[in-house]
Amino acid sequence: FCLMAAPGKVAAFRLPPLPTIGEIIKLFRLKAQKQLSQNFLLDLRLTDKIVRQAGELKNAHVCEVGPGPGGITRSILSAGVEQLLLIEKDPRFIPGLQILSEAAPGKVRIVHGDILTYKMEKAFPKHLKKNWDDEPPDIHIIGNLPFSVSTPLIIKWLENVSKKDGPFIYGRTQMTLTFQKEVAERLIANPGGRQRSRLSIMAQHLCTVENCFVIPGAAFVPKPEVDVAVVHFTPLVQPKIQQPFELVEKVVRSVFQFRRKYCFRGLETLFPQDGRLTRTEQLMMTANVDPTLRPFQLSMSQFRNLCDTYRKMCDEDPSLFAYNYREELKQNKMMRNLLKNQPEQTEEENQL
């Protein structure tokens, strides 16, 4: 690599001449695997645009998730980062990434592993840690995520934000990630919006969520059937719902369980059959929520009231939080089948 400096300017990092991404794909006979929902982005103008959404990366520490053949990786390195951690699950991409690593000595660390299980608590130097109330640390997560991984991964990271662990042990680490356009629309949807969902509440109560821009499917190889959106997340200093992640997730999941029905129907599933109606009415009355609203019409403050009220009810009845509606349905069904399959009893057995 070479360091080039214009007069009066700080020296900027430049990658040496390298094979194009297309040439890397041919050289290592790389083929996107449909079962892993892989799509390559070859246009470096678009990869530069994605990286710009992350903000100022000069001298920053960056983790790129699923770099694949390394298009976004080149744009991150060209932004002048201090260190770049690459986490790649598919071993076929490692040799191509090593070419980039050799072109930027001392800047790149490659981990062959699964981001869903990789422990990020030790991914960055300790001196980068900042208090949660401070500005975000000089750490960024960037990734063109396979569709199959994007939703479970953002839910996992939102839980990390709530608990201030994982990559957020360093402070309010920012994330710039790609999603299927429809998923991105859910992440940013406002109350009353057609795409308002469980994902909207879980993301927006913990982070500022920005839909940066849309990349047409035609820009990817192979071309996916949908467009792709770039979304930027910055964790909030104070979550909008100050309850444990598991409790918020349970309430929100229950509300959206019957999306097209009144919210009362979904909230009923928080309570055992015995006393269900009374407790649901108590929850909605105390939380001051109109039971005839649809789930997607509820505001963030109404979700906060529901979570706060449900928390008080769980404190009064510790067995309540462990209650599982689906488990109760399953047990009732098994009991019905058991009774249905029993042989008819004689009159004497009935008397006994």
Coordinates of C-alpha atoms in Angstrom, one line a residue:
F1 CA 0.0 0.0 0.0
C2 CA 1.1 3.6 -0.3
L3 CA 0.5 6.7 1.6
M4 CA -0.2 9.8 -0.6
A5 CA -0.4 13.3 0.7
A6 CA -1.5 16.5 -1.0
P7 CA 0.3 19.6 0.2
G8 CA -1.0 20.8 3.5
K9 CA -3.2 17.7 3.9
V10 CA -3.0 14.6 6.2
A11 CA -1.7 11.6 4.3
A12 CA -4.6 9.4 3.1
F13 CA -4.6 5.6 2.8
R14 CA -4.8 4.2 -0.8
L15 CA -5.1 0.6 -1.8
P16 CA -2.6 -0.5 -4.4
P17 CA -3.8 -1.7 -7.8
L18 CA -5.8 -4.9 -7.2
P19 CA -7.9 -7.3 -9.3
T20 CA -11.5 -6.1 -9.7
I21 CA -14.2 -7.8 -7.6
G22 CA -15.4 -9.5 -10.8
E23 CA -11.8 -10.8 -11.4
I24 CA -11.7 -12.1 -7.8
I25 CA -15.0 -13.9 -8.3
K26 CA -13.6 -15.6 -11.5
L27 CA -10.1 -16.3 -10.0
F28 CA -11.5 -18.2 -7.0
R29 CA -14.6 -19.5 -9.0
L30 CA -17.0 -17.9 -6.5
K31 CA -20.7 -18.4 -7.1
A32 CA -23.4 -17.0 -4.9
Q33 CA -25.3 -19.7 -3.1
K34 CA -29.0 -19.4 -3.3
Q35 CA -29.6 -21.4 -0.1
L36 CA -27.4 -18.9 1.8
S37 CA -29.3 -16.0 0.1
Q38 CA -26.0 -14.5 -1.1
N39 CA -25.9 -11.6 -3.6
F40 CA -22.7 -9.8 -4.6
L41 CA -22.5 -6.0 -5.0
L42 CA -19.8 -5.3 -7.6
D43 CA -20.4 -1.6 -8.2
L44 CA -17.7 0.2 -6.1
R45 CA -19.6 3.5 -6.4
L46 CA -22.5 1.9 -4.5
T47 CA -20.2 0.3 -1.9
D48 CA -18.6 3.7 -1.4
K49 CA -22.1 5.2 -0.9
I50 CA -23.0 2.5 1.7
V51 CA -19.8 3.2 3.6
R52 CA -20.4 7.0 3.6
Q53 CA -23.7 6.4 5.4
A54 CA -21.7 5.1 8.4
G55 CA -20.3 8.6 8.9
E56 CA -16.6 9.6 9.5
L57 CA -14.5 6.4 9.4
K58 CA -11.0 7.9 9.4
N59 CA -9.0 6.1 12.1
A60 CA -12.1 4.3 13.2
H61 CA -12.4 0.6 14.1
V62 CA -14.9 -1.3 11.9
C63 CA -16.4 -4.7 11.9
E64 CA -17.7 -5.9 8.5
V65 CA -20.2 -8.7 8.6
G66 CA -20.2 -11.2 5.7
P67 CA -17.7 -9.3 3.4
G68 CA -18.0 -12.0 0.7
P69 CA -15.8 -11.1 -2.3
G70 CA -14.8 -7.8 -0.6
G71 CA -16.5 -5.0 -2.4
I72 CA -17.6 -3.0 0.7
T73 CA -14.3 -4.1 2.3
R74 CA -12.4 -2.0 -0.3
S75 CA -14.6 1.0 0.3
I76 CA -14.1 0.7 4.1
L77 CA -10.3 0.5 3.7
S78 CA -10.3 3.5 1.3
A79 CA -12.1 5.5 4.0
G80 CA -8.9 5.4 6.1
V81 CA -10.0 3.1 8.9
E82 CA -7.5 2.2 11.7
Q83 CA -8.5 -1.4 12.0
L84 CA -11.0 -3.6 10.0
L85 CA -12.4 -6.9 11.4
L86 CA -13.9 -9.2 8.8
I87 CA -16.3 -11.9 9.9
E88 CA -17.0 -14.4 7.1
K89 CA -18.8 -17.7 7.5
D90 CA -18.2 -19.0 4.0
P91 CA -14.6 -20.4 3.6
R92 CA -14.7 -19.8 -0.2
F93 CA -14.3 -16.1 0.3
I94 CA -11.3 -16.2 2.7
P95 CA -8.5 -16.4 0.0
G96 CA -9.9 -13.3 -1.8
L97 CA -10.1 -11.4 1.5
Q98 CA -6.5 -12.4 2.3
I99 CA -5.4 -10.5 -0.9
L100 CA -7.0 -7.4 0.5
S101 CA -5.4 -8.0 3.9
E102 CA -2.0 -8.2 2.3
A103 CA -2.7 -5.0 0.4
A104 CA -3.3 -3.2 3.7
P105 CA -0.7 -4.6 6.1
G106 CA -1.6 -4.5 9.8
K107 CA -5.1 -3.1 9.1
V108 CA -7.2 -6.2 8.5
R109 CA -8.1 -9.1 10.7
I110 CA -10.1 -12.0 9.2
V111 CA -12.2 -14.3 11.3
H112 CA -13.8 -17.4 9.7
G113 CA -16.9 -17.7 11.8
D114 CA -20.7 -17.2 12.2
I115 CA -21.7 -13.7 13.3
L116 CA -24.7 -15.1 15.1
T117 CA -22.4 -16.9 17.5
Y118 CA -19.3 -14.8 17.4
K119 CA -18.5 -13.1 20.7
M120 CA -18.0 -9.4 20.0
E121 CA -17.2 -8.4 23.6
K122 CA -13.5 -8.7 22.8
A123 CA -13.6 -7.7 19.2
F124 CA -12.1 -4.2 19.8
P125 CA -9.4 -2.6 22.0
K126 CA -10.6 -1.7 25.5
H127 CA -9.4 1.9 25.2
L128 CA -12.2 2.6 22.7
K129 CA -14.9 2.1 25.4
K130 CA -17.1 5.1 26.1
N131 CA -19.9 5.7 28.7
W132 CA -23.4 5.1 27.4
D133 CA -24.3 8.8 27.9
D134 CA -21.3 9.9 25.8
E135 CA -21.1 10.3 22.0
P136 CA -20.9 6.9 20.2
P137 CA -17.5 5.2 20.3
D138 CA -15.2 5.2 17.2
I139 CA -16.5 1.7 16.3
H140 CA -18.9 0.8 13.5
I141 CA -20.6 -2.3 12.2
I142 CA -21.2 -2.5 8.5
G143 CA -22.6 -5.3 6.4
N144 CA -24.4 -6.4 3.3
L145 CA -26.4 -9.1 5.1
P146 CA -27.8 -12.2 3.4
F147 CA -31.7 -11.9 3.7
S148 CA -31.8 -15.2 5.7
V149 CA -29.6 -13.7 8.5
S150 CA -30.7 -10.0 8.6
T151 CA -33.8 -10.2 10.8
P152 CA -32.5 -12.7 13.4
L153 CA -29.3 -10.8 13.6
I154 CA -30.8 -7.4 14.1
I155 CA -33.1 -8.8 16.8
K156 CA -30.0 -10.3 18.5
W157 CA -28.2 -7.0 18.3
L158 CA -31.2 -5.0 19.6
E159 CA -31.2 -7.3 22.6
N160 CA -27.5 -6.5 23.0
V161 CA -28.3 -2.8 22.8
S162 CA -30.9 -3.3 25.6
K163 CA -28.5 -5.1 27.8
K164 CA -25.4 -3.0 26.8
D165 CA -23.4 -6.1 26.0
G166 CA -22.0 -7.7 22.8
P167 CA -20.7 -5.0 20.5
F168 CA -22.4 -2.4 22.7
I169 CA -20.2 -3.1 25.7
Y170 CA -18.0 -0.3 24.1
G171 CA -20.9 2.2 24.2
R172 CA -23.5 3.2 21.6
T173 CA -21.9 1.5 18.6
Q174 CA -23.4 2.5 15.3
M175 CA -24.6 0.0 12.6
T176 CA -25.0 0.4 8.9
L177 CA -26.7 -2.6 7.4
T178 CA -28.5 -3.8 4.3
F179 CA -32.0 -5.3 4.4
Q180 CA -34.6 -6.5 2.0
K181 CA -36.5 -3.3 1.2
E182 CA -39.7 -4.6 2.8
V183 CA -37.9 -5.3 6.1
A184 CA -36.3 -1.8 6.0
E185 CA -39.8 -0.4 5.6
R186 CA -40.9 -2.3 8.7
L187 CA -37.9 -1.0 10.7
I188 CA -38.8 2.6 10.1
A189 CA -42.6 2.4 9.9
N190 CA -44.6 5.0 11.9
P191 CA -47.9 4.3 13.8
G192 CA -50.7 3.7 11.3
G193 CA -48.3 2.7 8.6
R194 CA -49.0 -0.4 6.5
Q195 CA -45.6 -1.9 7.5
R196 CA -45.8 -1.1 11.2
S197 CA -44.8 -4.4 13.0
R198 CA -43.1 -6.0 15.9
L199 CA -39.8 -5.1 14.3
S200 CA -40.7 -1.4 14.1
I201 CA -41.3 -1.2 17.9
M202 CA -38.3 -3.3 18.9
A203 CA -35.9 -1.2 16.8
Q204 CA -37.4 2.3 17.4
H205 CA -37.7 2.0 21.2
L206 CA -33.9 1.3 21.4
C207 CA -32.4 3.1 18.4
T208 CA -32.7 6.0 16.0
V209 CA -33.4 4.2 12.8
E210 CA -32.7 5.9 9.4
N211 CA -33.5 4.5 6.0
C212 CA -30.6 5.9 4.0
F213 CA -31.3 4.8 0.4
V214 CA -32.5 2.0 -1.8
I215 CA -30.3 -0.2 -4.1
P216 CA -32.1 -1.7 -7.0
G217 CA -32.0 -5.5 -7.2
A218 CA -30.4 -5.2 -10.6
A219 CA -27.2 -3.9 -9.0
F220 CA -26.5 -7.3 -7.4
V221 CA -25.2 -10.5 -8.9
P222 CA -27.3 -12.7 -9.0
K223 CA -30.2 -10.2 -9.1
P224 CA -32.5 -10.8 -6.2
E225 CA -36.3 -10.6 -6.7
V226 CA -36.5 -7.5 -4.4
D227 CA -34.7 -4.2 -3.9
V228 CA -32.3 -3.7 -1.0
A229 CA -32.3 -0.8 1.5
V230 CA -29.4 0.6 3.6
V231 CA -30.4 1.3 7.2
H232 CA -28.4 3.2 9.8
F233 CA -28.9 2.5 13.6
T234 CA -27.7 4.7 16.5
P235 CA -28.6 3.4 20.0
L236 CA -30.5 5.8 22.1
V237 CA -29.1 7.0 25.4
Q238 CA -32.5 6.2 27.0
P239 CA -34.8 3.5 25.5
K240 CA -38.3 4.7 25.0
I241 CA -39.6 1.7 26.9
Q242 CA -37.6 1.2 30.1
Q243 CA -38.3 -2.5 30.7
P244 CA -36.2 -5.7 30.2
F245 CA -35.9 -6.7 26.6
E246 CA -37.7 -10.1 27.1
L247 CA -40.7 -8.4 28.7
V248 CA -41.0 -5.8 25.9
E249 CA -40.6 -8.5 23.2
K250 CA -43.3 -10.6 24.8
V251 CA -45.8 -7.8 25.0
V252 CA -45.1 -6.6 21.4
R253 CA -45.1 -10.1 20.0
S254 CA -48.5 -10.7 21.7
V255 CA -50.0 -7.5 20.3
F256 CA -49.0 -8.3 16.7
Q257 CA -50.0 -12.0 17.0
F258 CA -53.4 -11.1 15.5
R259 CA -52.3 -8.2 13.3
R260 CA -55.7 -7.6 11.6
K261 CA -57.8 -7.9 14.7
Y262 CA -58.3 -5.4 17.6
C263 CA -55.2 -5.2 19.9
F264 CA -57.4 -6.6 22.7
R265 CA -57.3 -10.0 21.0
G266 CA -53.5 -10.2 21.0
L267 CA -53.1 -8.9 24.5
E268 CA -55.4 -11.7 25.8
T269 CA -52.6 -14.1 25.0
L270 CA -50.6 -12.7 27.8
F271 CA -52.9 -14.3 30.4
P272 CA -53.9 -17.9 31.3
Q273 CA -57.4 -18.9 30.3
D274 CA -58.7 -18.7 33.9
G275 CA -59.3 -14.9 34.4
R276 CA -58.1 -13.9 30.9
L277 CA -60.9 -11.5 30.1
T278 CA -60.7 -9.6 33.4
R279 CA -57.0 -9.3 33.4
T280 CA -56.9 -8.1 29.8
E281 CA -59.5 -5.4 30.6
Q282 CA -57.4 -4.4 33.7
L283 CA -54.3 -4.1 31.5
M284 CA -55.9 -2.0 28.9
M285 CA -57.7 0.3 31.3
T286 CA -54.7 0.9 33.5
A287 CA -52.5 1.5 30.4
N288 CA -55.2 3.8 28.9
V289 CA -55.3 2.0 25.6
D290 CA -58.4 1.8 23.4
P291 CA -59.1 -1.9 23.0
T292 CA -60.6 -1.3 19.5
L293 CA -57.3 0.0 18.0
R294 CA -55.5 -2.3 15.6
P295 CA -51.9 -3.3 16.5
F296 CA -50.3 -1.1 13.9
Q297 CA -52.2 2.0 15.2
L298 CA -50.6 1.9 18.6
S299 CA -48.1 4.6 19.4
M300 CA -44.8 4.1 21.2
S301 CA -46.1 5.7 24.4
Q302 CA -49.1 3.3 24.3
F303 CA -46.7 0.3 24.0
R304 CA -44.7 1.8 26.9
N305 CA -47.8 2.0 29.1
L306 CA -48.8 -1.6 28.2
C307 CA -45.3 -2.8 29.1
D308 CA -45.1 -0.8 32.4
T309 CA -48.6 -2.1 33.4
Y310 CA -47.8 -5.7 32.5
R311 CA -44.6 -5.4 34.5
K312 CA -46.6 -4.4 37.6
M313 CA -49.0 -7.3 37.1
C314 CA -46.0 -9.7 36.8
D315 CA -44.5 -8.3 40.0
E316 CA -47.9 -9.0 41.8
D317 CA -48.1 -12.5 40.3
P318 CA -44.6 -13.9 39.6
S319 CA -45.9 -16.9 37.7
L320 CA -47.5 -14.6 35.1
F321 CA -44.4 -13.9 33.0
A322 CA -43.6 -17.6 32.6
Y323 CA -47.1 -18.2 31.1
N324 CA -47.0 -19.3 27.5
Y325 CA -50.1 -19.1 25.4
R326 CA -48.9 -21.4 22.7
E327 CA -47.9 -24.0 25.3
E328 CA -51.4 -23.9 26.8
L329 CA -53.0 -24.4 23.4
K330 CA -50.7 -27.3 22.7
Q331 CA -51.5 -29.0 26.1
N332 CA -55.3 -28.4 25.6
K333 CA -55.1 -30.0 22.1
M334 CA -53.1 -33.0 23.5
M335 CA -55.7 -33.4 26.2
R336 CA -58.6 -33.3 23.7
N337 CA -56.9 -35.9 21.5
L338 CA -56.2 -38.1 24.6
L339 CA -59.9 -38.0 25.6
K340 CA -61.0 -38.6 22.0
N341 CA -58.9 -41.7 21.7
Q342 CA -59.9 -43.3 25.0
P343 CA -62.2 -46.4 24.7
E344 CA -65.8 -45.9 25.9
Q345 CA -66.2 -46.7 29.5
T346 CA -68.8 -49.2 30.8
E347 CA -71.6 -48.0 33.1
E348 CA -69.8 -49.7 36.0
E349 CA -66.6 -47.8 35.3
N350 CA -68.5 -44.5 35.0
Q351 CA -70.0 -45.2 38.5
L352 CA -66.6 -45.9 39.9

